[in-house]
XYZ file of C-alpha atoms in Angstrom:
151
model
C 1.144 -27.571 -4.131
C 2.252 -23.976 -4.593
C 5.882 -23.221 -3.689
C 6.756 -20.861 -0.853
C 8.475 -18.559 -3.337
C 5.281 -18.359 -5.429
C 3.177 -17.569 -2.347
C 5.630 -14.868 -1.249
C 5.637 -13.391 -4.763
C 1.831 -13.203 -4.668
C 1.908 -11.694 -1.152
C 4.399 -9.007 -2.186
C 3.004 -8.405 -5.661
C 6.513 -8.877 -7.087
C 9.291 -11.471 -7.039
C 11.082 -11.513 -3.679
C 14.680 -10.255 -3.648
C 17.389 -12.297 -1.939
C 14.817 -14.909 -0.821
C 16.437 -17.625 1.272
C 13.607 -19.392 3.111
C 10.393 -18.985 5.091
C 11.331 -18.212 8.702
C 7.820 -17.970 10.206
C 4.465 -19.284 9.064
C 1.040 -17.982 10.003
C -1.470 -20.280 11.733
C -2.735 -21.237 8.250
C 0.685 -22.540 7.164
C 1.470 -19.699 4.764
C 4.685 -17.650 4.804
C 4.508 -14.734 7.255
C 8.208 -13.827 7.560
C 10.976 -14.721 5.141
C 14.698 -14.815 5.704
C 16.722 -13.003 3.078
C 20.284 -13.586 1.924
C 22.819 -10.835 2.579
C 23.121 -10.213 -1.174
C 20.545 -10.499 -3.936
C 21.078 -12.366 -7.216
C 22.776 -9.343 -8.787
C 25.254 -9.070 -5.893
C 23.630 -6.016 -4.326
C 23.537 -5.896 -0.502
C 20.164 -6.698 1.019
C 20.347 -5.345 4.584
C 17.022 -6.685 5.893
C 17.379 -10.268 7.120
C 13.753 -10.902 8.064
C 11.007 -9.607 5.773
C 7.350 -9.410 6.785
C 5.213 -10.921 4.002
C 1.826 -11.692 5.619
C -0.506 -9.145 3.955
C -2.589 -8.806 7.134
C 0.448 -7.992 9.298
C 2.013 -5.760 6.637
C -1.185 -3.680 6.526
C -1.459 -3.547 10.323
C 2.153 -2.356 10.714
C 1.668 0.160 7.886
C -1.275 1.651 9.796
C 0.890 1.814 12.932
C 3.643 3.634 11.011
C 1.132 6.021 9.394
C -0.167 6.918 12.860
C 3.289 8.140 13.935
C 4.517 4.781 15.198
C 8.107 5.146 13.962
C 8.625 8.365 15.905
C 6.732 7.108 18.973
C 8.601 3.778 19.127
C 11.912 5.563 18.479
C 11.231 7.782 21.501
C 10.196 4.780 23.593
C 13.393 2.928 22.659
C 15.454 5.981 23.584
C 13.673 6.709 26.877
C 12.888 3.245 28.286
C 16.052 1.440 29.446
C 14.487 -1.998 28.891
C 13.526 -1.151 25.298
C 16.899 0.517 24.679
C 18.638 -2.670 25.831
C 16.315 -4.775 23.675
C 17.126 -2.664 20.616
C 20.847 -2.797 21.330
C 20.759 -6.570 21.832
C 18.564 -7.079 18.760
C 20.917 -5.031 16.588
C 23.900 -6.972 17.942
C 22.140 -10.263 17.209
C 21.318 -9.038 13.695
C 24.955 -8.069 13.066
C 26.069 -11.507 14.306
C 23.640 -13.167 11.878
C 25.016 -11.143 8.946
C 28.482 -9.834 9.868
C 29.336 -9.185 6.233
C 26.920 -6.224 6.155
C 27.462 -4.804 9.674
C 23.908 -3.484 9.953
C 21.246 -3.719 12.616
C 17.584 -4.646 12.311
C 16.016 -3.198 9.195
C 19.369 -2.147 7.796
C 19.732 0.731 10.240
C 22.937 1.380 12.089
C 22.476 1.858 15.836
C 24.610 4.999 15.853
C 22.215 6.655 13.368
C 19.561 6.913 16.093
C 15.884 6.149 15.831
C 14.040 3.332 14.167
C 13.689 3.115 10.444
C 11.038 0.499 9.664
C 8.626 -1.063 12.118
C 7.932 -3.886 9.658
C 11.530 -5.064 10.076
C 11.292 -4.950 13.875
C 8.037 -6.921 13.907
C 9.499 -9.474 11.470
C 12.610 -9.783 13.653
C 10.451 -10.309 16.767
C 8.489 -13.075 15.053
C 11.618 -14.777 13.714
C 13.732 -14.304 16.857
C 11.439 -14.581 19.913
C 12.598 -12.593 22.914
C 13.087 -9.310 21.056
C 11.091 -7.183 23.515
C 10.833 -4.018 21.409
C 9.323 -5.837 18.423
C 7.121 -7.955 20.659
C 5.655 -4.795 22.213
C 4.916 -3.469 18.729
C 3.104 -6.734 18.005
C 1.101 -6.329 21.225
C 0.020 -2.861 20.109
C -1.364 -4.361 16.914
C -3.729 -6.538 18.912
C -4.601 -9.890 17.381
C -1.626 -10.617 15.098
C -3.389 -13.065 12.796
C -6.630 -12.742 10.839
C -9.517 -15.150 11.418
C -9.175 -16.466 7.864
C -6.121 -16.817 5.669
C -5.284 -13.595 3.840
C -2.856 -15.186 1.375
């Protein structure tokens, strides 16, 4: 049986950095979201705790970003009190998970304003259910999983 690390390497097209474990699996049992260590093997900080690896979801989120999703979801998080609270709570939860780095979801600092990477927010929503902002992004994608395994 192929190791999770080997599957993730194939999904990413490169060895994963700071790989800790698979946090979420797709319906086919393959890695979909990995949890990363705070520092990689060389001691460099790795600010993203949850990394989206499912090729189907990565492509879907990339299309969302290419269609102006980062700016649109940044505005929504700034203008909608429920989404603003979700982002604030998600960033606080992320900092509590990795206090040594003091960063929010996707490595962004809340005071910097705006979202940085929708992939990180979707991965966080999958790994930490209840993160409303990321869950709404997932809803926009439609069916989150392909009909056949993409890995």
